[in-house]
């Protein structure tokens, strides 16, 4: 639990946690952690879309929504 608290605060660790959950097949937790990474400032949508570990979630509507939210935020700012 302490490790997950640390991971949620630093986007580099957050995306590593998402990667872990994606690799073990827990798509919902992977998506939750991808969203946390984005909230923490990670806006590398191209990288998220290319990352092999995220292949299973790329077509998930939640993943698409997260990626689109980054694009919309970038256009506003």
mmCIF file of N, CA, C and O in Angstrom:
data_model
loop_
_atom_site.group_PDB
_atom_site.id
_atom_site.type_symbol
_atom_site.label_atom_id
_atom_site.label_comp_id
_atom_site.label_asym_id
_atom_site.label_seq_id
_atom_site.Cartn_x
_atom_site.Cartn_y
_atom_site.Cartn_z
ATOM 1 N N UNK A 1 0.823 -1.199 0.000
ATOM 2 C CA UNK A 1 0.000 0.000 0.000
ATOM 3 C C UNK A 1 0.865 1.260 0.000
ATOM 4 O O UNK A 1 0.556 2.225 -0.691
ATOM 5 N N UNK A 2 1.936 1.248 0.763
ATOM 6 C CA UNK A 2 2.836 2.405 0.801
ATOM 7 C C UNK A 2 3.482 2.632 -0.563
ATOM 8 O O UNK A 2 3.608 3.774 -1.008
ATOM 9 N N UNK A 3 3.856 1.562 -1.222
ATOM 10 C CA UNK A 3 4.450 1.679 -2.550
ATOM 11 C C UNK A 3 3.467 2.298 -3.531
ATOM 12 O O UNK A 3 3.836 3.155 -4.337
ATOM 13 N N UNK A 4 2.204 1.897 -3.475
ATOM 14 C CA UNK A 4 1.199 2.451 -4.373
ATOM 15 C C UNK A 4 0.944 3.925 -4.080
ATOM 16 O O UNK A 4 0.702 4.707 -4.999
ATOM 17 N N UNK A 5 1.023 4.330 -2.809
ATOM 18 C CA UNK A 5 0.873 5.750 -2.478
ATOM 19 C C UNK A 5 2.004 6.565 -3.097
ATOM 20 O O UNK A 5 1.776 7.640 -3.642
ATOM 21 N N UNK A 6 3.226 6.053 -3.008
ATOM 22 C CA UNK A 6 4.366 6.738 -3.613
ATOM 23 C C UNK A 6 4.189 6.795 -5.128
ATOM 24 O O UNK A 6 4.394 7.837 -5.745
ATOM 25 N N UNK A 7 3.788 5.685 -5.715
ATOM 26 C CA UNK A 7 3.613 5.626 -7.170
ATOM 27 C C UNK A 7 2.560 6.611 -7.651
ATOM 28 O O UNK A 7 2.680 7.178 -8.732
ATOM 29 N N UNK A 8 1.533 6.833 -6.854
ATOM 30 C CA UNK A 8 0.466 7.734 -7.292
ATOM 31 C C UNK A 8 0.887 9.198 -7.287
ATOM 32 O O UNK A 8 0.257 10.030 -7.924
ATOM 33 N N UNK A 9 1.978 9.512 -6.619
ATOM 34 C CA UNK A 9 2.411 10.900 -6.503
ATOM 35 C C UNK A 9 3.400 11.320 -7.588
ATOM 36 O O UNK A 9 3.546 12.510 -7.864
ATOM 37 N N UNK A 10 4.066 10.371 -8.212
ATOM 38 C CA UNK A 10 5.117 10.692 -9.188
ATOM 39 C C UNK A 10 4.774 10.003 -10.500
ATOM 40 O O UNK A 10 4.728 8.782 -10.568
ATOM 41 N N UNK A 11 4.539 10.805 -11.553
ATOM 42 C CA UNK A 11 3.999 10.202 -12.772
ATOM 43 C C UNK A 11 4.910 9.148 -13.390
ATOM 44 O O UNK A 11 4.422 8.220 -14.010
ATOM 45 N N UNK A 12 6.206 9.246 -13.234
ATOM 46 C CA UNK A 12 7.074 8.199 -13.780
ATOM 47 C C UNK A 12 6.807 6.865 -13.098
ATOM 48 O O UNK A 12 6.811 5.824 -13.745
ATOM 49 N N UNK A 13 6.553 6.884 -11.809
ATOM 50 C CA UNK A 13 6.208 5.655 -11.100
ATOM 51 C C UNK A 13 4.774 5.250 -11.406
ATOM 52 O O UNK A 13 4.446 4.066 -11.440
ATOM 53 N N UNK A 14 3.924 6.240 -11.626
ATOM 54 C CA UNK A 14 2.522 5.957 -11.907
ATOM 55 C C UNK A 14 2.396 5.158 -13.195
ATOM 56 O O UNK A 14 1.676 4.166 -13.254
ATOM 57 N N UNK A 15 3.118 5.567 -14.224
ATOM 58 C CA UNK A 15 3.017 4.864 -15.490
ATOM 59 C C UNK A 15 3.675 3.490 -15.403
ATOM 60 O O UNK A 15 3.232 2.541 -16.054
ATOM 61 N N UNK A 16 4.694 3.340 -14.582
ATOM 62 C CA UNK A 16 5.285 2.013 -14.371
ATOM 63 C C UNK A 16 4.284 1.080 -13.691
ATOM 64 O O UNK A 16 4.235 -0.109 -13.996
ATOM 65 N N UNK A 17 3.493 1.630 -12.796
ATOM 66 C CA UNK A 17 2.465 0.832 -12.135
ATOM 67 C C UNK A 17 1.389 0.438 -13.138
ATOM 68 O O UNK A 17 0.923 -0.713 -13.148
ATOM 69 N N UNK A 18 0.999 1.363 -14.013
ATOM 70 C CA UNK A 18 0.038 1.039 -15.076
ATOM 71 C C UNK A 18 0.594 -0.058 -15.966
ATOM 72 O O UNK A 18 -0.126 -0.993 -16.342
ATOM 73 N N UNK A 19 1.866 0.044 -16.300
ATOM 74 C CA UNK A 19 2.526 -0.966 -17.122
ATOM 75 C C UNK A 19 2.451 -2.336 -16.437
ATOM 76 O O UNK A 19 2.130 -3.338 -17.077
ATOM 77 N N UNK A 20 2.735 -2.381 -15.143
ATOM 78 C CA UNK A 20 2.675 -3.630 -14.385
ATOM 79 C C UNK A 20 1.289 -4.254 -14.479
ATOM 80 O O UNK A 20 1.141 -5.433 -14.807
ATOM 81 N N UNK A 21 0.257 -3.457 -14.188
ATOM 82 C CA UNK A 21 -1.100 -3.998 -14.219
ATOM 83 C C UNK A 21 -1.502 -4.441 -15.626
ATOM 84 O O UNK A 21 -2.185 -5.461 -15.787
ATOM 85 N N UNK A 22 -1.063 -3.714 -16.638
ATOM 86 C CA UNK A 22 -1.368 -4.117 -18.014
ATOM 87 C C UNK A 22 -0.713 -5.459 -18.336
ATOM 88 O O UNK A 22 -1.330 -6.330 -18.955
ATOM 89 N N UNK A 23 0.504 -5.630 -17.892
ATOM 90 C CA UNK A 23 1.236 -6.873 -18.183
ATOM 91 C C UNK A 23 0.638 -8.085 -17.480
ATOM 92 O O UNK A 23 0.734 -9.195 -18.000
ATOM 93 N N UNK A 24 0.035 -7.873 -16.314
ATOM 94 C CA UNK A 24 -0.573 -9.025 -15.638
ATOM 95 C C UNK A 24 -2.036 -9.222 -16.051
ATOM 96 O O UNK A 24 -2.708 -10.112 -15.555
ATOM 97 N N UNK A 25 -2.501 -8.369 -16.959
ATOM 98 C CA UNK A 25 -3.840 -8.543 -17.513
ATOM 99 C C UNK A 25 -4.961 -7.859 -16.758
ATOM 100 O O UNK A 25 -6.127 -8.100 -17.042
ATOM 101 N N UNK A 26 -4.630 -6.992 -15.821
ATOM 102 C CA UNK A 26 -5.657 -6.266 -15.066
ATOM 103 C C UNK A 26 -5.915 -4.927 -15.768
ATOM 104 O O UNK A 26 -5.350 -3.894 -15.414
ATOM 105 N N UNK A 27 -6.763 -4.979 -16.795
ATOM 106 C CA UNK A 27 -6.991 -3.807 -17.626
ATOM 107 C C UNK A 27 -7.577 -2.635 -16.859
ATOM 108 O O UNK A 27 -7.170 -1.493 -17.086
ATOM 109 N N UNK A 28 -8.515 -2.886 -15.970
ATOM 110 C CA UNK A 28 -9.135 -1.771 -15.247
ATOM 111 C C UNK A 28 -8.132 -1.045 -14.368
ATOM 112 O O UNK A 28 -8.091 0.185 -14.346
ATOM 113 N N UNK A 29 -7.315 -1.782 -13.667
ATOM 114 C CA UNK A 29 -6.296 -1.111 -12.842
ATOM 115 C C UNK A 29 -5.268 -0.396 -13.704
ATOM 116 O O UNK A 29 -4.796 0.682 -13.353
ATOM 117 N N UNK A 30 -4.924 -0.989 -14.841
ATOM 118 C CA UNK A 30 -3.994 -0.312 -15.756
ATOM 119 C C UNK A 30 -4.589 1.017 -16.210
ATOM 120 O O UNK A 30 -3.900 2.046 -16.199
ATOM 121 N N UNK A 31 -5.849 1.019 -16.577
ATOM 122 C CA UNK A 31 -6.516 2.258 -17.001
ATOM 123 C C UNK A 31 -6.578 3.276 -15.870
ATOM 124 O O UNK A 31 -6.359 4.468 -16.084
ATOM 125 N N UNK A 32 -6.869 2.798 -14.666
ATOM 126 C CA UNK A 32 -6.900 3.700 -13.505
ATOM 127 C C UNK A 32 -5.544 4.385 -13.318
ATOM 128 O O UNK A 32 -5.477 5.589 -13.058
ATOM 129 N N UNK A 33 -4.468 3.630 -13.477
ATOM 130 C CA UNK A 33 -3.140 4.183 -13.278
ATOM 131 C C UNK A 33 -2.703 5.057 -14.442
ATOM 132 O O UNK A 33 -1.979 6.036 -14.254
ATOM 133 N N UNK A 34 -3.150 4.742 -15.651
ATOM 134 C CA UNK A 34 -2.881 5.635 -16.784
ATOM 135 C C UNK A 34 -3.551 6.979 -16.525
ATOM 136 O O UNK A 34 -2.958 8.040 -16.729
ATOM 137 N N UNK A 35 -4.781 6.929 -16.039
ATOM 138 C CA UNK A 35 -5.491 8.177 -15.741
ATOM 139 C C UNK A 35 -4.781 8.960 -14.638
ATOM 140 O O UNK A 35 -4.662 10.184 -14.710
ATOM 141 N N UNK A 36 -4.276 8.267 -13.624
ATOM 142 C CA UNK A 36 -3.519 8.958 -12.567
ATOM 143 C C UNK A 36 -2.271 9.621 -13.139
ATOM 144 O O UNK A 36 -1.916 10.732 -12.752
ATOM 145 N N UNK A 37 -1.600 8.908 -14.032
ATOM 146 C CA UNK A 37 -0.392 9.476 -14.648
ATOM 147 C C UNK A 37 -0.724 10.766 -15.389
ATOM 148 O O UNK A 37 -0.011 11.763 -15.268
ATOM 149 N N UNK A 38 -1.821 10.748 -16.124
ATOM 150 C CA UNK A 38 -2.242 11.941 -16.862
ATOM 151 C C UNK A 38 -2.588 13.063 -15.895
ATOM 152 O O UNK A 38 -2.199 14.217 -16.090
ATOM 153 N N UNK A 39 -3.298 12.752 -14.833
ATOM 154 C CA UNK A 39 -3.635 13.774 -13.827
ATOM 155 C C UNK A 39 -2.381 14.348 -13.181
ATOM 156 O O UNK A 39 -2.357 15.503 -12.775
ATOM 157 N N UNK A 40 -1.324 13.536 -13.095
ATOM 158 C CA UNK A 40 -0.060 13.994 -12.517
ATOM 159 C C UNK A 40 0.801 14.745 -13.525
ATOM 160 O O UNK A 40 1.914 15.135 -13.216
ATOM 161 N N UNK A 41 0.302 14.913 -14.762
ATOM 162 C CA UNK A 41 1.018 15.722 -15.734
ATOM 163 C C UNK A 41 1.673 14.976 -16.876
ATOM 164 O O UNK A 41 2.331 15.579 -17.718
ATOM 165 N N UNK A 42 1.531 13.665 -16.923
ATOM 166 C CA UNK A 42 2.121 12.893 -18.013
ATOM 167 C C UNK A 42 1.220 13.002 -19.238
ATOM 168 O O UNK A 42 0.115 12.476 -19.248
ATOM 169 N N UNK A 43 1.679 13.704 -20.251
ATOM 170 C CA UNK A 43 0.864 13.946 -21.448
ATOM 171 C C UNK A 43 1.443 13.269 -22.683
ATOM 172 O O UNK A 43 1.208 13.697 -23.799
ATOM 173 N N UNK A 44 2.163 12.174 -22.501
ATOM 174 C CA UNK A 44 2.807 11.479 -23.622
ATOM 175 C C UNK A 44 1.831 10.520 -24.313
ATOM 176 O O UNK A 44 2.036 9.320 -24.343
ATOM 177 N N UNK A 45 0.773 11.056 -24.879
ATOM 178 C CA UNK A 45 -0.272 10.216 -25.463
ATOM 179 C C UNK A 45 0.262 9.336 -26.592
ATOM 180 O O UNK A 45 -0.154 8.179 -26.715
ATOM 181 N N UNK A 46 1.149 9.861 -27.401
ATOM 182 C CA UNK A 46 1.733 9.048 -28.471
ATOM 183 C C UNK A 46 2.467 7.845 -27.913
ATOM 184 O O UNK A 46 2.364 6.729 -28.432
ATOM 185 N N UNK A 47 3.178 8.060 -26.847
ATOM 186 C CA UNK A 47 3.912 6.977 -26.191
ATOM 187 C C UNK A 47 2.941 5.969 -25.599
ATOM 188 O O UNK A 47 3.139 4.765 -25.732
ATOM 189 N N UNK A 48 1.873 6.447 -24.951
ATOM 190 C CA UNK A 48 0.872 5.533 -24.390
ATOM 191 C C UNK A 48 0.267 4.665 -25.491
ATOM 192 O O UNK A 48 0.026 3.486 -25.304
ATOM 193 N N UNK A 49 0.025 5.277 -26.637
ATOM 194 C CA UNK A 49 -0.602 4.549 -27.745
ATOM 195 C C UNK A 49 0.340 3.533 -28.376
ATOM 196 O O UNK A 49 -0.100 2.547 -28.942
ATOM 197 N N UNK A 50 1.647 3.774 -28.301
ATOM 198 C CA UNK A 50 2.625 2.861 -28.902
ATOM 199 C C UNK A 50 3.133 1.803 -27.942
ATOM 200 O O UNK A 50 3.684 0.796 -28.378
ATOM 201 N N UNK A 51 2.994 2.017 -26.656
ATOM 202 C CA UNK A 51 3.571 1.114 -25.660
ATOM 203 C C UNK A 51 2.976 -0.291 -25.804
ATOM 204 O O UNK A 51 1.776 -0.468 -25.693
ATOM 205 N N UNK A 52 3.814 -1.289 -26.056
ATOM 206 C CA UNK A 52 3.306 -2.646 -26.253
ATOM 207 C C UNK A 52 2.462 -3.173 -25.087
ATOM 208 O O UNK A 52 1.472 -3.875 -25.309
ATOM 209 N N UNK A 53 2.821 -2.820 -23.868
ATOM 210 C CA UNK A 53 2.057 -3.323 -22.712
ATOM 211 C C UNK A 53 0.622 -2.829 -22.711
ATOM 212 O O UNK A 53 -0.257 -3.467 -22.126
ATOM 213 N N UNK A 54 0.368 -1.694 -23.363
ATOM 214 C CA UNK A 54 -0.981 -1.132 -23.375
ATOM 215 C C UNK A 54 -1.799 -1.563 -24.590
ATOM 216 O O UNK A 54 -2.894 -1.057 -24.815
ATOM 217 N N UNK A 55 -1.294 -2.500 -25.375
ATOM 218 C CA UNK A 55 -1.996 -2.954 -26.580
ATOM 219 C C UNK A 55 -3.401 -3.450 -26.262
ATOM 220 O O UNK A 55 -4.344 -3.191 -27.018
ATOM 221 N N UNK A 56 -3.560 -4.120 -25.144
ATOM 222 C CA UNK A 56 -4.865 -4.691 -24.791
ATOM 223 C C UNK A 56 -5.895 -3.636 -24.401
ATOM 224 O O UNK A 56 -7.091 -3.910 -24.436
ATOM 225 N N UNK A 57 -5.454 -2.433 -24.037
ATOM 226 C CA UNK A 57 -6.406 -1.398 -23.605
ATOM 227 C C UNK A 57 -6.598 -0.288 -24.638
ATOM 228 O O UNK A 57 -7.452 0.576 -24.456
ATOM 229 N N UNK A 58 -5.846 -0.308 -25.711
ATOM 230 C CA UNK A 58 -5.906 0.787 -26.700
ATOM 231 C C UNK A 58 -7.299 1.021 -27.271
ATOM 232 O O UNK A 58 -7.655 2.142 -27.580
ATOM 233 N N UNK A 59 -8.063 -0.045 -27.455
ATOM 234 C CA UNK A 59 -9.404 0.095 -28.029
ATOM 235 C C UNK A 59 -10.484 0.281 -26.969
ATOM 236 O O UNK A 59 -11.651 0.417 -27.293
ATOM 237 N N UNK A 60 -10.071 0.288 -25.714
ATOM 238 C CA UNK A 60 -11.023 0.468 -24.616
ATOM 239 C C UNK A 60 -11.531 1.911 -24.620
ATOM 240 O O UNK A 60 -10.739 2.852 -24.707
ATOM 241 N N UNK A 61 -12.847 2.102 -24.540
ATOM 242 C CA UNK A 61 -13.397 3.468 -24.549
ATOM 243 C C UNK A 61 -12.820 4.369 -23.458
ATOM 244 O O UNK A 61 -12.645 5.569 -23.674
ATOM 245 N N UNK A 62 -12.485 3.792 -22.325
ATOM 246 C CA UNK A 62 -11.910 4.605 -21.240
ATOM 247 C C UNK A 62 -10.510 5.102 -21.618
ATOM 248 O O UNK A 62 -10.156 6.246 -21.357
ATOM 249 N N UNK A 63 -9.710 4.247 -22.234
ATOM 250 C CA UNK A 63 -8.385 4.649 -22.693
ATOM 251 C C UNK A 63 -8.500 5.772 -23.727
ATOM 252 O O UNK A 63 -7.800 6.777 -23.645
ATOM 253 N N UNK A 64 -9.417 5.596 -24.666
ATOM 254 C CA UNK A 64 -9.637 6.605 -25.701
ATOM 255 C C UNK A 64 -10.065 7.933 -25.072
ATOM 256 O O UNK A 64 -9.565 8.996 -25.434
ATOM 257 N N UNK A 65 -10.946 7.866 -24.081
ATOM 258 C CA UNK A 65 -11.402 9.074 -23.390
ATOM 259 C C UNK A 65 -10.233 9.781 -22.694
ATOM 260 O O UNK A 65 -10.101 10.998 -22.768
ATOM 261 N N UNK A 66 -9.375 9.004 -22.044
ATOM 262 C CA UNK A 66 -8.226 9.589 -21.349
ATOM 263 C C UNK A 66 -7.309 10.290 -22.350
ATOM 264 O O UNK A 66 -6.877 11.426 -22.128
ATOM 265 N N UNK A 67 -7.030 9.627 -23.465
ATOM 266 C CA UNK A 67 -6.151 10.214 -24.483
ATOM 267 C C UNK A 67 -6.780 11.472 -25.083
ATOM 268 O O UNK A 67 -6.099 12.472 -25.315
ATOM 269 N N UNK A 68 -8.077 11.442 -25.335
ATOM 270 C CA UNK A 68 -8.756 12.619 -25.882
ATOM 271 C C UNK A 68 -8.770 13.766 -24.883
ATOM 272 O O UNK A 68 -8.669 14.926 -25.274
ATOM 273 N N UNK A 69 -8.874 13.454 -23.598
ATOM 274 C CA UNK A 69 -8.874 14.520 -22.593
ATOM 275 C C UNK A 69 -7.535 15.245 -22.572
ATOM 276 O O UNK A 69 -7.486 16.453 -22.379
ATOM 277 N N UNK A 70 -6.453 14.525 -22.799
ATOM 278 C CA UNK A 70 -5.135 15.154 -22.864
ATOM 279 C C UNK A 70 -5.067 16.061 -24.083
ATOM 280 O O UNK A 70 -4.582 17.192 -24.003
ATOM 281 N N UNK A 71 -5.563 15.573 -25.216
ATOM 282 C CA UNK A 71 -5.548 16.373 -26.437
ATOM 283 C C UNK A 71 -6.361 17.653 -26.263
ATOM 284 O O UNK A 71 -5.941 18.739 -26.676
ATOM 285 N N UNK A 72 -7.513 17.555 -25.633
ATOM 286 C CA UNK A 72 -8.358 18.734 -25.412
ATOM 287 C C UNK A 72 -7.694 19.715 -24.460
ATOM 288 O O UNK A 72 -7.750 20.921 -24.675
ATOM 289 N N UNK A 73 -7.076 19.211 -23.418
ATOM 290 C CA UNK A 73 -6.381 20.072 -22.462
ATOM 291 C C UNK A 73 -5.241 20.799 -23.145
ATOM 292 O O UNK A 73 -5.030 21.981 -22.919
ATOM 293 N N UNK A 74 -4.510 20.072 -23.991
ATOM 294 C CA UNK A 74 -3.385 20.685 -24.711
ATOM 295 C C UNK A 74 -3.842 21.799 -25.637
ATOM 296 O O UNK A 74 -3.167 22.807 -25.784
ATOM 297 N N UNK A 75 -5.013 21.638 -26.259
ATOM 298 C CA UNK A 75 -5.519 22.663 -27.155
ATOM 299 C C UNK A 75 -5.939 23.905 -26.386
ATOM 300 O O UNK A 75 -5.801 25.019 -26.881
ATOM 301 N N UNK A 76 -6.466 23.720 -25.181
ATOM 302 C CA UNK A 76 -6.909 24.854 -24.370
ATOM 303 C C UNK A 76 -5.736 25.632 -23.820
ATOM 304 O O UNK A 76 -5.781 26.828 -23.677
ATOM 305 N N UNK A 77 -4.681 24.911 -23.402
ATOM 306 C CA UNK A 77 -3.555 25.554 -22.744
ATOM 307 C C UNK A 77 -2.528 25.955 -23.711
ATOM 308 O O UNK A 77 -1.755 26.800 -23.648
#
